mmCIF file of C-alpha atoms and ligand atoms in Angstrom:
data_model
loop_
_atom_site.group_PDB
_atom_site.id
_atom_site.type_symbol
_atom_site.label_atom_id
_atom_site.label_comp_id
_atom_site.label_asym_id
_atom_site.label_seq_id
_atom_site.Cartn_x
_atom_site.Cartn_y
_atom_site.Cartn_z
ATOM 1 C CA UNK A 1301 94.745 -98.009 -155.677
ATOM 2 C CA UNK A 1302 94.732 -102.010 -155.067
ATOM 3 C CA UNK A 1303 91.349 -100.521 -152.597
ATOM 4 C CA UNK A 1304 90.402 -98.192 -155.188
ATOM 5 C CA UNK A 1305 90.379 -101.102 -157.822
ATOM 6 C CA UNK A 1306 88.331 -102.989 -155.708
ATOM 7 C CA UNK A 1307 85.558 -100.729 -156.119
ATOM 8 C CA UNK A 1308 86.152 -100.002 -159.852
ATOM 9 C CA UNK A 1309 83.105 -102.144 -160.987
ATOM 10 C CA UNK A 1310 80.781 -100.668 -158.246
ATOM 11 C CA UNK A 1311 78.040 -98.402 -159.503
ATOM 12 C CA UNK A 1312 79.270 -97.782 -162.971
ATOM 13 C CA UNK A 1313 77.058 -95.940 -164.683
ATOM 14 C CA UNK A 1314 76.722 -97.502 -168.471
ATOM 15 C CA UNK A 1315 74.444 -94.740 -169.532
ATOM 16 C CA UNK A 1316 75.992 -91.396 -168.494
ATOM 17 C CA UNK A 1317 79.669 -92.780 -167.904
ATOM 18 C CA UNK A 1318 81.556 -92.470 -164.563
ATOM 19 C CA UNK A 1319 80.197 -93.592 -162.003
ATOM 20 C CA UNK A 1320 76.298 -93.417 -160.217
ATOM 21 C CA UNK A 1321 76.602 -93.957 -156.550
ATOM 22 C CA UNK A 1322 73.882 -92.489 -154.439
ATOM 23 C CA UNK A 1323 72.157 -93.041 -151.019
ATOM 24 C CA UNK A 1324 70.124 -96.668 -150.929
ATOM 25 C CA UNK A 1325 71.146 -97.648 -154.565
ATOM 26 C CA UNK A 1326 72.742 -100.517 -155.034
ATOM 27 C CA UNK A 1327 75.961 -99.676 -155.640
ATOM 28 C CA UNK A 1328 76.182 -97.576 -152.578
ATOM 29 C CA UNK A 1329 75.429 -100.442 -150.158
ATOM 30 C CA UNK A 1330 77.900 -102.335 -151.840
ATOM 31 C CA UNK A 1331 80.319 -99.649 -151.157
ATOM 32 C CA UNK A 1332 78.980 -99.578 -147.595
ATOM 33 C CA UNK A 1333 79.258 -103.458 -147.301
ATOM 34 C CA UNK A 1334 82.804 -103.435 -148.568
ATOM 35 C CA UNK A 1335 83.779 -100.608 -146.395
ATOM 36 C CA UNK A 1336 82.729 -102.594 -143.151
ATOM 37 C CA UNK A 1337 84.454 -105.713 -144.685
ATOM 38 C CA UNK A 1338 87.708 -103.753 -144.686
ATOM 39 C CA UNK A 1339 87.366 -102.083 -141.477
ATOM 40 C CA UNK A 1340 87.072 -105.060 -139.711
ATOM 41 C CA UNK A 1341 89.993 -107.072 -141.384
ATOM 42 C CA UNK A 1342 91.841 -104.252 -139.722
ATOM 43 C CA UNK A 1343 90.204 -104.778 -136.927
ATOM 44 C CA UNK A 1344 88.289 -101.556 -136.672
ATOM 45 C CA UNK A 1345 85.244 -101.509 -134.715
ATOM 46 C CA UNK A 1346 82.111 -100.426 -137.343
ATOM 47 C CA UNK A 1347 79.060 -98.514 -136.901
ATOM 48 C CA UNK A 1348 76.422 -96.766 -138.480
ATOM 49 C CA UNK A 1349 75.379 -93.739 -136.866
ATOM 50 C CA UNK A 1350 71.762 -92.253 -136.839
ATOM 51 C CA UNK A 1351 72.325 -90.323 -139.604
ATOM 52 C CA UNK A 1352 73.922 -93.406 -141.930
ATOM 53 C CA UNK A 1353 77.339 -91.850 -141.285
ATOM 54 C CA UNK A 1354 79.745 -95.244 -140.999
ATOM 55 C CA UNK A 1355 82.483 -95.235 -138.634
ATOM 56 C CA UNK A 1356 85.354 -97.484 -138.107
ATOM 57 C CA UNK A 1357 86.896 -97.317 -135.029
ATOM 58 C CA UNK A 1358 90.796 -98.018 -133.812
ATOM 59 C CA UNK A 1359 90.823 -98.053 -130.301
ATOM 60 C CA UNK A 1360 87.430 -97.939 -128.069
ATOM 61 C CA UNK A 1361 85.080 -94.969 -129.302
ATOM 62 C CA UNK A 1362 86.006 -91.865 -126.724
ATOM 63 C CA UNK A 1363 86.727 -88.439 -126.181
ATOM 64 C CA UNK A 1364 89.539 -86.034 -128.651
ATOM 65 C CA UNK A 1365 89.373 -88.781 -131.508
ATOM 66 C CA UNK A 1366 91.068 -87.991 -134.362
ATOM 67 C CA UNK A 1367 89.209 -88.812 -137.109
ATOM 68 C CA UNK A 1368 89.657 -89.129 -140.543
ATOM 69 C CA UNK A 1369 87.836 -90.074 -143.824
ATOM 70 C CA UNK A 1370 85.356 -88.728 -146.873
ATOM 71 C CA UNK A 1371 82.431 -90.246 -148.623
ATOM 72 C CA UNK A 1372 81.724 -93.056 -151.585
ATOM 73 C CA UNK A 1373 79.046 -91.584 -152.978
ATOM 74 C CA UNK A 1374 79.070 -89.943 -156.252
ATOM 75 C CA UNK A 1375 77.506 -86.916 -158.654
ATOM 76 C CA UNK A 1376 75.158 -88.576 -161.635
ATOM 77 C CA UNK A 1377 78.333 -89.890 -163.787
ATOM 78 C CA UNK A 1378 80.843 -88.927 -161.360
ATOM 79 C CA UNK A 1379 84.836 -90.101 -161.373
ATOM 80 C CA UNK A 1380 86.433 -92.582 -158.876
ATOM 81 C CA UNK A 1381 88.206 -90.640 -156.928
ATOM 82 C CA UNK A 1382 85.921 -87.793 -155.342
ATOM 83 C CA UNK A 1383 85.252 -89.330 -151.917
ATOM 84 C CA UNK A 1384 86.443 -92.716 -152.329
ATOM 85 C CA UNK A 1385 90.264 -91.645 -152.669
ATOM 86 C CA UNK A 1386 89.527 -89.790 -149.141
ATOM 87 C CA UNK A 1387 87.819 -93.168 -147.861
ATOM 88 C CA UNK A 1388 90.737 -95.613 -149.232
ATOM 89 C CA UNK A 1389 93.719 -93.293 -148.058
ATOM 90 C CA UNK A 1390 92.203 -93.465 -144.308
ATOM 91 C CA UNK A 1391 92.004 -96.841 -144.431
ATOM 92 C CA UNK A 1392 95.696 -97.495 -146.319
ATOM 93 C CA UNK A 1393 96.728 -94.725 -143.371
ATOM 94 C CA UNK A 1394 95.697 -97.202 -140.998
ATOM 95 C CA UNK A 1395 97.523 -99.836 -142.718
ATOM 96 C CA UNK A 1396 100.864 -97.463 -142.869
ATOM 97 C CA UNK A 1397 100.811 -96.908 -138.846
ATOM 98 C CA UNK A 1398 99.844 -100.408 -137.728
ATOM 99 C CA UNK A 1399 103.444 -100.953 -139.988
ATOM 100 C CA UNK A 1400 105.591 -98.116 -138.299
ATOM 101 C CA UNK A 1401 104.221 -100.047 -135.247
ATOM 102 C CA UNK A 1402 102.801 -96.787 -134.348
ATOM 103 C CA UNK A 1403 99.933 -97.625 -130.993
ATOM 104 C CA UNK A 1404 97.374 -94.466 -131.162
ATOM 105 C CA UNK A 1405 97.518 -92.623 -127.748
ATOM 106 C CA UNK A 1406 93.673 -91.338 -128.482
ATOM 107 C CA UNK A 1407 90.848 -93.159 -130.052
ATOM 108 C CA UNK A 1408 91.179 -92.583 -134.053
ATOM 109 C CA UNK A 1409 88.420 -93.299 -136.434
ATOM 110 C CA UNK A 1410 87.550 -93.578 -140.286
ATOM 111 C CA UNK A 1411 84.487 -92.091 -141.076
ATOM 112 C CA UNK A 1412 82.295 -92.468 -144.049
ATOM 113 C CA UNK A 1413 79.671 -89.415 -144.778
ATOM 114 C CA UNK A 1414 76.114 -90.339 -146.440
ATOM 115 C CA UNK A 1415 75.270 -88.578 -149.345
ATOM 116 C CA UNK A 1416 77.820 -86.142 -149.386
ATOM 117 C CA UNK A 1417 76.976 -85.099 -153.247
ATOM 118 C CA UNK A 1418 72.913 -84.729 -152.346
ATOM 119 C CA UNK A 1419 72.823 -86.902 -155.787
ATOM 120 C CA UNK A 1420 69.523 -88.094 -155.167
ATOM 121 C CA UNK A 1421 68.146 -86.253 -152.355
ATOM 122 C CA UNK A 1422 69.240 -82.754 -153.612
ATOM 123 C CA UNK A 1423 70.761 -81.845 -150.153
ATOM 124 C CA UNK A 1424 74.704 -82.278 -150.485
ATOM 125 C CA UNK A 1425 76.720 -82.949 -147.266
ATOM 126 C CA UNK A 1426 73.194 -84.934 -145.987
ATOM 127 C CA UNK A 1427 74.745 -86.721 -143.274
ATOM 128 C CA UNK A 1428 77.343 -84.810 -141.761
ATOM 129 C CA UNK A 1429 74.395 -81.728 -141.871
ATOM 130 C CA UNK A 1430 72.141 -83.925 -139.853
ATOM 131 C CA UNK A 1431 74.641 -85.141 -137.843
ATOM 132 C CA UNK A 1432 76.181 -81.804 -136.738
ATOM 133 C CA UNK A 1433 72.549 -80.228 -136.710
ATOM 134 C CA UNK A 1434 72.630 -77.752 -139.731
ATOM 135 C CA UNK A 1435 70.018 -79.478 -141.492
ATOM 136 C CA UNK A 1436 66.073 -79.722 -139.698
ATOM 137 C CA UNK A 1437 65.700 -83.529 -139.642
ATOM 138 C CA UNK A 1438 62.254 -83.270 -140.411
ATOM 139 C CA UNK A 1439 62.952 -81.270 -143.620
ATOM 140 C CA UNK A 1440 65.666 -83.820 -144.645
ATOM 141 C CA UNK A 1441 62.727 -86.637 -144.084
ATOM 142 C CA UNK A 1442 60.515 -84.640 -146.622
ATOM 143 C CA UNK A 1443 63.673 -84.807 -149.125
ATOM 144 C CA UNK A 1444 62.009 -86.248 -152.672
ATOM 145 C CA UNK A 1445 64.494 -88.219 -155.006
ATOM 146 C CA UNK A 1446 63.832 -87.336 -158.745
ATOM 147 C CA UNK A 1447 61.250 -90.450 -158.897
ATOM 148 C CA UNK A 1448 59.321 -88.780 -155.660
ATOM 149 C CA UNK A 1449 60.378 -91.181 -153.309
ATOM 150 C CA UNK A 1450 60.815 -89.169 -150.334
ATOM 151 C CA UNK A 1451 63.516 -90.077 -147.656
ATOM 152 C CA UNK A 1452 61.613 -91.438 -145.415
ATOM 153 C CA UNK A 1453 60.489 -93.899 -148.192
ATOM 154 C CA UNK A 1454 63.541 -94.908 -148.817
ATOM 155 C CA UNK A 1455 64.616 -95.411 -145.413
ATOM 156 C CA UNK A 1456 61.837 -96.970 -143.506
ATOM 157 C CA UNK A 1457 62.268 -96.937 -139.980
ATOM 158 C CA UNK A 1458 65.694 -95.585 -139.257
ATOM 159 C CA UNK A 1459 64.100 -92.181 -140.794
ATOM 160 C CA UNK A 1460 62.738 -91.436 -137.186
ATOM 161 C CA UNK A 1461 66.291 -91.734 -135.764
ATOM 162 C CA UNK A 1462 67.663 -89.015 -138.082
ATOM 163 C CA UNK A 1463 68.965 -86.093 -136.347
ATOM 164 C CA UNK A 1464 72.072 -84.168 -134.468
ATOM 165 C CA UNK A 1465 74.063 -85.950 -132.546
ATOM 166 C CA UNK A 1466 75.965 -84.054 -130.067
ATOM 167 C CA UNK A 1467 77.132 -86.772 -128.376
ATOM 168 C CA UNK A 1468 78.866 -88.433 -130.996
ATOM 169 C CA UNK A 1469 80.268 -84.761 -132.453
ATOM 170 C CA UNK A 1470 81.853 -83.944 -128.723
ATOM 171 C CA UNK A 1471 84.467 -87.222 -129.117
ATOM 172 C CA UNK A 1472 85.702 -85.751 -132.236
ATOM 173 C CA UNK A 1473 89.021 -83.606 -131.932
ATOM 174 C CA UNK A 1474 90.454 -82.990 -135.019
ATOM 175 C CA UNK A 1475 88.487 -84.107 -138.193
ATOM 176 C CA UNK A 1476 90.806 -84.531 -141.435
ATOM 177 C CA UNK A 1477 89.546 -85.191 -144.924
ATOM 178 C CA UNK A 1478 91.705 -85.943 -147.836
ATOM 179 C CA UNK A 1479 90.347 -85.188 -150.791
ATOM 180 C CA UNK A 1480 91.024 -85.248 -154.481
ATOM 181 C CA UNK A 1481 91.979 -82.314 -156.130
ATOM 182 C CA UNK A 1482 88.996 -80.525 -157.714
ATOM 183 C CA UNK A 1483 90.766 -77.877 -160.214
ATOM 184 C CA UNK A 1484 94.308 -77.502 -161.434
ATOM 185 C CA UNK A 1485 96.704 -75.553 -159.498
ATOM 186 C CA UNK A 1486 98.710 -78.269 -158.133
ATOM 187 C CA UNK A 1487 99.984 -79.586 -161.454
ATOM 188 C CA UNK A 1488 101.608 -76.268 -162.708
ATOM 189 C CA UNK A 1489 102.942 -75.476 -159.065
ATOM 190 C CA UNK A 1490 104.500 -78.853 -159.861
ATOM 191 C CA UNK A 1491 103.218 -79.832 -156.045
ATOM 192 C CA UNK A 1492 101.582 -83.490 -155.500
ATOM 193 C CA UNK A 1493 99.651 -82.366 -152.354
ATOM 194 C CA UNK A 1494 98.143 -79.132 -150.987
ATOM 195 C CA UNK A 1495 96.932 -78.360 -147.104
ATOM 196 C CA UNK A 1496 93.142 -77.061 -147.657
ATOM 197 C CA UNK A 1497 92.890 -73.544 -146.422
ATOM 198 C CA UNK A 1498 88.905 -72.020 -147.701
ATOM 199 C CA UNK A 1499 86.027 -73.490 -148.745
ATOM 200 C CA UNK A 1500 83.891 -71.185 -151.260
ATOM 201 C CA UNK A 1501 80.437 -70.130 -150.134
ATOM 202 C CA UNK A 1502 78.092 -72.015 -152.234
ATOM 203 C CA UNK A 1503 74.080 -73.007 -152.893
ATOM 204 C CA UNK A 1504 71.758 -74.718 -154.809
ATOM 205 C CA UNK A 1505 68.458 -72.673 -155.818
ATOM 206 C CA UNK A 1506 65.411 -74.568 -157.763
ATOM 207 C CA UNK A 1507 64.069 -72.392 -160.374
ATOM 208 C CA UNK A 1508 60.438 -73.617 -161.628
ATOM 209 C CA UNK A 1509 58.783 -72.124 -164.691
ATOM 210 C CA UNK A 1510 55.014 -72.715 -164.959
ATOM 211 C CA UNK A 1511 53.416 -72.379 -168.112
ATOM 212 C CA UNK A 1512 50.766 -74.529 -170.271
ATOM 213 C CA UNK A 1513 50.997 -77.633 -172.086
ATOM 214 C CA UNK A 1514 50.025 -77.452 -175.544
ATOM 215 C CA UNK A 1515 50.726 -78.995 -178.958
ATOM 216 C CA UNK A 1516 53.795 -78.512 -180.539
ATOM 217 C CA UNK A 1517 52.741 -78.287 -184.244
ATOM 218 C CA UNK A 1518 49.073 -76.454 -183.948
ATOM 219 C CA UNK A 1519 49.992 -73.966 -180.865
ATOM 220 C CA UNK A 1520 50.606 -70.154 -182.516
ATOM 221 C CA UNK A 1521 53.177 -67.750 -181.164
ATOM 222 C CA UNK A 1522 50.654 -65.749 -179.368
ATOM 223 C CA UNK A 1523 48.734 -68.318 -177.844
ATOM 224 C CA UNK A 1524 51.757 -69.891 -176.255
ATOM 225 C CA UNK A 1525 52.670 -69.786 -172.907
ATOM 226 C CA UNK A 1526 56.160 -71.870 -173.045
ATOM 227 C CA UNK A 1527 58.144 -71.985 -169.712
ATOM 228 C CA UNK A 1528 61.177 -73.223 -171.267
ATOM 229 C CA UNK A 1529 61.697 -70.095 -172.900
ATOM 230 C CA UNK A 1530 62.078 -68.735 -169.285
ATOM 231 C CA UNK A 1531 64.214 -71.401 -168.327
ATOM 232 C CA UNK A 1532 66.818 -70.499 -171.089
ATOM 233 C CA UNK A 1533 67.117 -67.023 -170.405
ATOM 234 C CA UNK A 1534 67.899 -68.579 -166.807
ATOM 235 C CA UNK A 1535 70.640 -70.424 -168.063
ATOM 236 C CA UNK A 1536 72.294 -67.234 -170.141
ATOM 237 C CA UNK A 1537 71.512 -65.222 -167.063
ATOM 238 C CA UNK A 1538 73.665 -67.492 -164.834
ATOM 239 C CA UNK A 1539 76.829 -67.265 -167.719
ATOM 240 C CA UNK A 1540 75.975 -63.538 -167.574
ATOM 241 C CA UNK A 1541 75.737 -63.202 -164.147
ATOM 242 C CA UNK A 1542 79.282 -65.187 -163.686
ATOM 243 C CA UNK A 1543 81.383 -62.973 -165.601
ATOM 244 C CA UNK A 1544 79.534 -59.963 -164.262
ATOM 245 C CA UNK A 1545 80.734 -60.843 -160.626
ATOM 246 C CA UNK A 1546 84.280 -61.683 -161.168
ATOM 247 C CA UNK A 1547 86.848 -64.155 -160.594
ATOM 248 C CA UNK A 1548 85.555 -66.224 -158.294
ATOM 249 C CA UNK A 1549 81.797 -66.213 -159.259
ATOM 250 C CA UNK A 1550 80.713 -69.565 -160.124
ATOM 251 C CA UNK A 1551 76.767 -70.035 -161.704
ATOM 252 C CA UNK A 1552 75.988 -73.043 -163.716
ATOM 253 C CA UNK A 1553 72.748 -74.652 -164.726
ATOM 254 C CA UNK A 1554 73.733 -78.410 -164.948
ATOM 255 C CA UNK A 1555 70.345 -80.083 -164.858
ATOM 256 C CA UNK A 1556 66.617 -79.373 -165.903
ATOM 257 C CA UNK A 1557 63.983 -81.495 -165.797
ATOM 258 C CA UNK A 1558 60.585 -80.707 -168.385
ATOM 259 C CA UNK A 1559 57.392 -81.946 -167.611
ATOM 260 C CA UNK A 1560 55.839 -83.955 -169.782
ATOM 261 C CA UNK A 1561 59.179 -84.704 -171.764
ATOM 262 C CA UNK A 1562 57.755 -84.779 -175.017
ATOM 263 C CA UNK A 1563 59.751 -83.639 -178.306
ATOM 264 C CA UNK A 1564 56.305 -82.608 -179.903
ATOM 265 C CA UNK A 1565 54.555 -80.789 -176.685
ATOM 266 C CA UNK A 1566 55.158 -77.331 -175.445
ATOM 267 C CA UNK A 1567 56.162 -77.586 -171.903
ATOM 268 C CA UNK A 1568 53.513 -77.112 -168.903
ATOM 269 C CA UNK A 1569 56.681 -77.357 -166.364
ATOM 270 C CA UNK A 1570 60.747 -76.758 -166.457
ATOM 271 C CA UNK A 1571 62.566 -77.059 -163.300
ATOM 272 C CA UNK A 1572 65.991 -76.083 -162.925
ATOM 273 C CA UNK A 1573 68.536 -76.197 -160.667
ATOM 274 C CA UNK A 1574 71.438 -73.131 -160.650
ATOM 275 C CA UNK A 1575 74.355 -73.775 -158.399
ATOM 276 C CA UNK A 1576 76.088 -70.773 -157.438
ATOM 277 C CA UNK A 1577 79.775 -70.335 -155.781
ATOM 278 C CA UNK A 1578 81.604 -67.443 -154.595
ATOM 279 C CA UNK A 1579 82.359 -64.748 -152.090
ATOM 280 C CA UNK A 1580 78.481 -63.695 -152.598
ATOM 281 C CA UNK A 1581 76.580 -66.448 -154.216
ATOM 282 C CA UNK A 1582 73.361 -64.804 -153.775
ATOM 283 C CA UNK A 1583 74.019 -61.971 -155.511
ATOM 284 C CA UNK A 1584 74.441 -64.043 -158.579
ATOM 285 C CA UNK A 1585 71.221 -65.958 -157.977
ATOM 286 C CA UNK A 1586 69.655 -62.448 -157.680
ATOM 287 C CA UNK A 1587 70.929 -61.569 -161.281
ATOM 288 C CA UNK A 1588 69.456 -64.690 -162.481
ATOM 289 C CA UNK A 1589 65.942 -64.740 -160.872
ATOM 290 C CA UNK A 1590 65.314 -61.287 -162.246
ATOM 291 C CA UNK A 1591 66.313 -62.227 -165.642
ATOM 292 C CA UNK A 1592 64.209 -65.561 -165.234
ATOM 293 C CA UNK A 1593 61.125 -63.179 -164.537
ATOM 294 C CA UNK A 1594 61.580 -61.127 -166.870
ATOM 295 C CA UNK A 1595 61.193 -63.771 -169.437
ATOM 296 C CA UNK A 1596 58.821 -65.557 -167.469
ATOM 297 C CA UNK A 1597 56.613 -62.195 -167.681
ATOM 298 C CA UNK A 1598 57.029 -61.878 -171.565
ATOM 299 C CA UNK A 1599 55.948 -65.612 -171.362
ATOM 300 C CA UNK A 1600 52.998 -65.394 -169.471
ATOM 301 C CA UNK A 1601 54.773 -68.060 -167.171
ATOM 302 C CA UNK A 1602 54.797 -68.188 -163.397
ATOM 303 C CA UNK A 1603 58.616 -68.593 -161.196
ATOM 304 C CA UNK A 1604 58.617 -70.139 -158.276
ATOM 305 C CA UNK A 1605 61.938 -70.080 -156.937
ATOM 306 C CA UNK A 1606 63.415 -72.157 -153.706
ATOM 307 C CA UNK A 1607 66.630 -72.626 -151.920
ATOM 308 C CA UNK A 1608 67.924 -76.356 -151.635
ATOM 309 C CA UNK A 1609 70.756 -75.625 -149.881
ATOM 310 C CA UNK A 1610 73.502 -72.820 -148.678
ATOM 311 C CA UNK A 1611 76.822 -73.063 -147.210
ATOM 312 C CA UNK A 1612 78.363 -70.135 -145.899
ATOM 313 C CA UNK A 1613 82.459 -69.378 -146.629
ATOM 314 C CA UNK A 1614 84.383 -71.697 -144.560
ATOM 315 C CA UNK A 1615 88.367 -70.880 -143.133
ATOM 316 C CA UNK A 1616 89.700 -74.261 -141.883
ATOM 317 C CA UNK A 1617 91.375 -74.494 -138.691
ATOM 318 C CA UNK A 1618 94.298 -72.452 -139.063
ATOM 319 C CA UNK A 1619 96.164 -73.801 -136.135
ATOM 320 C CA UNK A 1620 95.719 -77.643 -137.728
ATOM 321 C CA UNK A 1621 96.662 -76.156 -141.153
ATOM 322 C CA UNK A 1622 99.563 -74.927 -139.667
ATOM 323 C CA UNK A 1623 99.762 -78.114 -138.127
ATOM 324 C CA UNK A 1624 99.355 -80.305 -141.378
ATOM 325 C CA UNK A 1625 101.800 -77.818 -143.512
ATOM 326 C CA UNK A 1626 104.848 -78.394 -141.205
ATOM 327 C CA UNK A 1627 104.124 -82.520 -141.012
ATOM 328 C CA UNK A 1628 103.617 -82.534 -144.636
ATOM 329 C CA UNK A 1629 105.793 -79.799 -146.148
ATOM 330 C CA UNK A 1630 102.912 -79.049 -148.396
ATOM 331 C CA UNK A 1631 101.450 -75.632 -149.721
ATOM 332 C CA UNK A 1632 98.067 -74.181 -149.139
ATOM 333 C CA UNK A 1633 94.754 -74.507 -151.340
ATOM 334 C CA UNK A 1634 91.973 -72.906 -151.316
ATOM 335 C CA UNK A 1635 88.767 -75.239 -153.154
ATOM 336 C CA UNK A 1636 85.387 -73.802 -154.684
ATOM 337 C CA UNK A 1637 84.323 -77.547 -153.982
ATOM 338 C CA UNK A 1638 81.993 -78.567 -151.247
ATOM 339 C CA UNK A 1639 83.175 -81.033 -148.357
ATOM 340 C CA UNK A 1640 81.893 -82.780 -145.094
ATOM 341 C CA UNK A 1641 84.755 -80.976 -143.747
ATOM 342 C CA UNK A 1642 83.195 -77.670 -144.439
ATOM 343 C CA UNK A 1643 80.407 -78.877 -142.471
ATOM 344 C CA UNK A 1644 81.910 -80.299 -139.651
ATOM 345 C CA UNK A 1645 84.302 -77.365 -139.348
ATOM 346 C CA UNK A 1646 81.593 -75.367 -138.121
ATOM 347 C CA UNK A 1647 81.913 -77.740 -134.562
ATOM 348 C CA UNK A 1648 85.092 -79.259 -134.905
ATOM 349 C CA UNK A 1649 88.796 -78.285 -135.423
ATOM 350 C CA UNK A 1650 89.106 -80.100 -138.828
ATOM 351 C CA UNK A 1651 91.341 -79.626 -141.789
ATOM 352 C CA UNK A 1652 91.956 -81.085 -145.516
ATOM 353 C CA UNK A 1653 94.625 -82.400 -147.778
ATOM 354 C CA UNK A 1654 94.247 -82.593 -151.392
ATOM 355 C CA UNK A 1655 96.365 -84.873 -153.804
ATOM 356 C CA UNK A 1656 96.891 -83.373 -157.444
ATOM 357 C CA UNK A 1657 94.430 -84.009 -160.215
ATOM 358 C CA UNK A 1658 96.500 -83.931 -163.244
ATOM 359 C CA UNK A 1659 93.993 -83.595 -165.313
ATOM 360 C CA UNK A 1660 92.236 -80.892 -163.212
ATOM 361 C CA UNK A 1661 88.516 -82.310 -163.979
ATOM 362 C CA UNK A 1662 86.530 -83.105 -161.316
ATOM 363 C CA UNK A 1663 82.791 -84.519 -160.714
ATOM 364 C CA UNK A 1664 83.156 -86.315 -164.492
ATOM 365 C CA UNK A 1665 85.204 -89.634 -165.449
ATOM 366 C CA UNK A 1666 88.432 -87.715 -166.087
ATOM 367 C CA UNK A 1667 88.842 -86.796 -162.480
ATOM 368 C CA UNK A 1668 92.719 -88.744 -161.730
ATOM 369 C CA UNK A 1669 95.359 -88.974 -159.561
ATOM 370 C CA UNK A 1670 98.492 -90.305 -160.000
ATOM 371 C CA UNK A 1671 99.445 -93.481 -157.800
ATOM 372 C CA UNK A 1672 102.484 -92.028 -156.611
ATOM 373 C CA UNK A 1673 100.640 -88.759 -155.792
ATOM 374 C CA UNK A 1674 98.034 -91.014 -154.025
ATOM 375 C CA UNK A 1675 100.714 -92.597 -152.366
ATOM 376 C CA UNK A 1676 102.312 -89.442 -151.005
ATOM 377 C CA UNK A 1677 98.905 -88.757 -150.006
ATOM 378 C CA UNK A 1678 98.504 -91.704 -147.448
ATOM 379 C CA UNK A 1679 102.145 -91.057 -146.067
ATOM 380 C CA UNK A 1680 101.038 -87.697 -146.041
ATOM 381 C CA UNK A 1681 97.863 -88.640 -143.956
ATOM 382 C CA UNK A 1682 99.845 -91.003 -141.959
ATOM 383 C CA UNK A 1683 102.255 -88.810 -140.672
ATOM 384 C CA UNK A 1684 99.788 -86.153 -139.951
ATOM 385 C CA UNK A 1685 97.396 -89.116 -138.071
ATOM 386 C CA UNK A 1686 100.754 -90.389 -136.384
ATOM 387 C CA UNK A 1687 101.405 -86.298 -135.144
ATOM 388 C CA UNK A 1688 97.811 -86.248 -133.921
ATOM 389 C CA UNK A 1689 97.790 -89.252 -131.903
ATOM 390 C CA UNK A 1690 100.527 -88.459 -130.294
HETATM 391 C C1 GLV B 582 80.576 -80.930 -153.948
HETATM 392 O O1 GLV B 582 81.610 -81.607 -154.336
HETATM 393 C C2 GLV B 582 80.212 -80.015 -154.428
HETATM 394 O O2 GLV B 582 81.584 -79.174 -154.938
HETATM 395 O O3 GLV B 582 79.068 -79.755 -154.785
HETATM 396 MN MN1 MN B 583 82.015 -83.895 -155.081
HETATM 397 MN MN1 MN B 584 84.393 -85.124 -152.501
#
């Protein structure tokens, strides 16, 4: 908790509340420096890979390494724990192993993945997707932030280096990500920790409605081609689809941008982002798009739909999950949040540990973990690392 306190003022967002820490901004840069300093203090060897992920090695980088860590970036106006709890717990677990006199018999690394939330460039798990080859580096280079700045412009010369890194990946024997619980299952169970079992399929789609800008006062009903009407239909359709597709379905519009964004102007264009999750996210999207098209046609507005990211359902490595459960005594937890662990799992045996979140709130300032639970998380992670490094 001292480590979390250390960074509590970094990237605070006075306008939105909470924290906004995005790739390349001052807060995120400060967190990178902070992490490097913390790692060096512990005698770990720090490097930044081609995809802007940070690695801190205990022992020389080598094969069959045990890797733990998470991310330090946040959603816009996010909480203090999603990402940072996994990173500080990893550092604290290294301290715990040292205190126990453990000398790992294989390389151990703490990793900080870049831009996990996709808060600036739109694609989540940017660093881990690039590392594993799940994202084409050319596509990544062309991604734009909300101000129209491309990733190439933001990164300068480094952008040329982006891309899959099979050698680095081949060094990872096992990856374990500790994460604050997102949702509220553990509090009613009376359990502080859980072992991750699955990650639900999820993705992001951008719906762009184009109409005609005009005067809010003088434009008669029949003359309007207002993209906001079709966008509103899409928002309502997202909720209707979620109701129709059952308990595990989620469809959310949390971000919408009108152009030119004037109170007394009929918008010329509205972009909105649909986050869809569940056993069949595409079915949710299809429902929303059908309703949006109908509303767009009725208003004389065009609609363009683009998939910005997509992640299939993930079952975390069953053998590793058994080990985590045996070592920690914790039960299992499925999650509907995305993680770098979900990306890594396609190529490396990967596990997760979740730490109880008593509010259940996440991606918002009310996200929380009690000190005692965070400490239990560190002890559990240290136990797991000790076992895996044996
Ligand atoms: C990331 O936390 C996500 O679930 O979108
Ligand atoms: Mn998150
Ligand atoms: Mn996270």
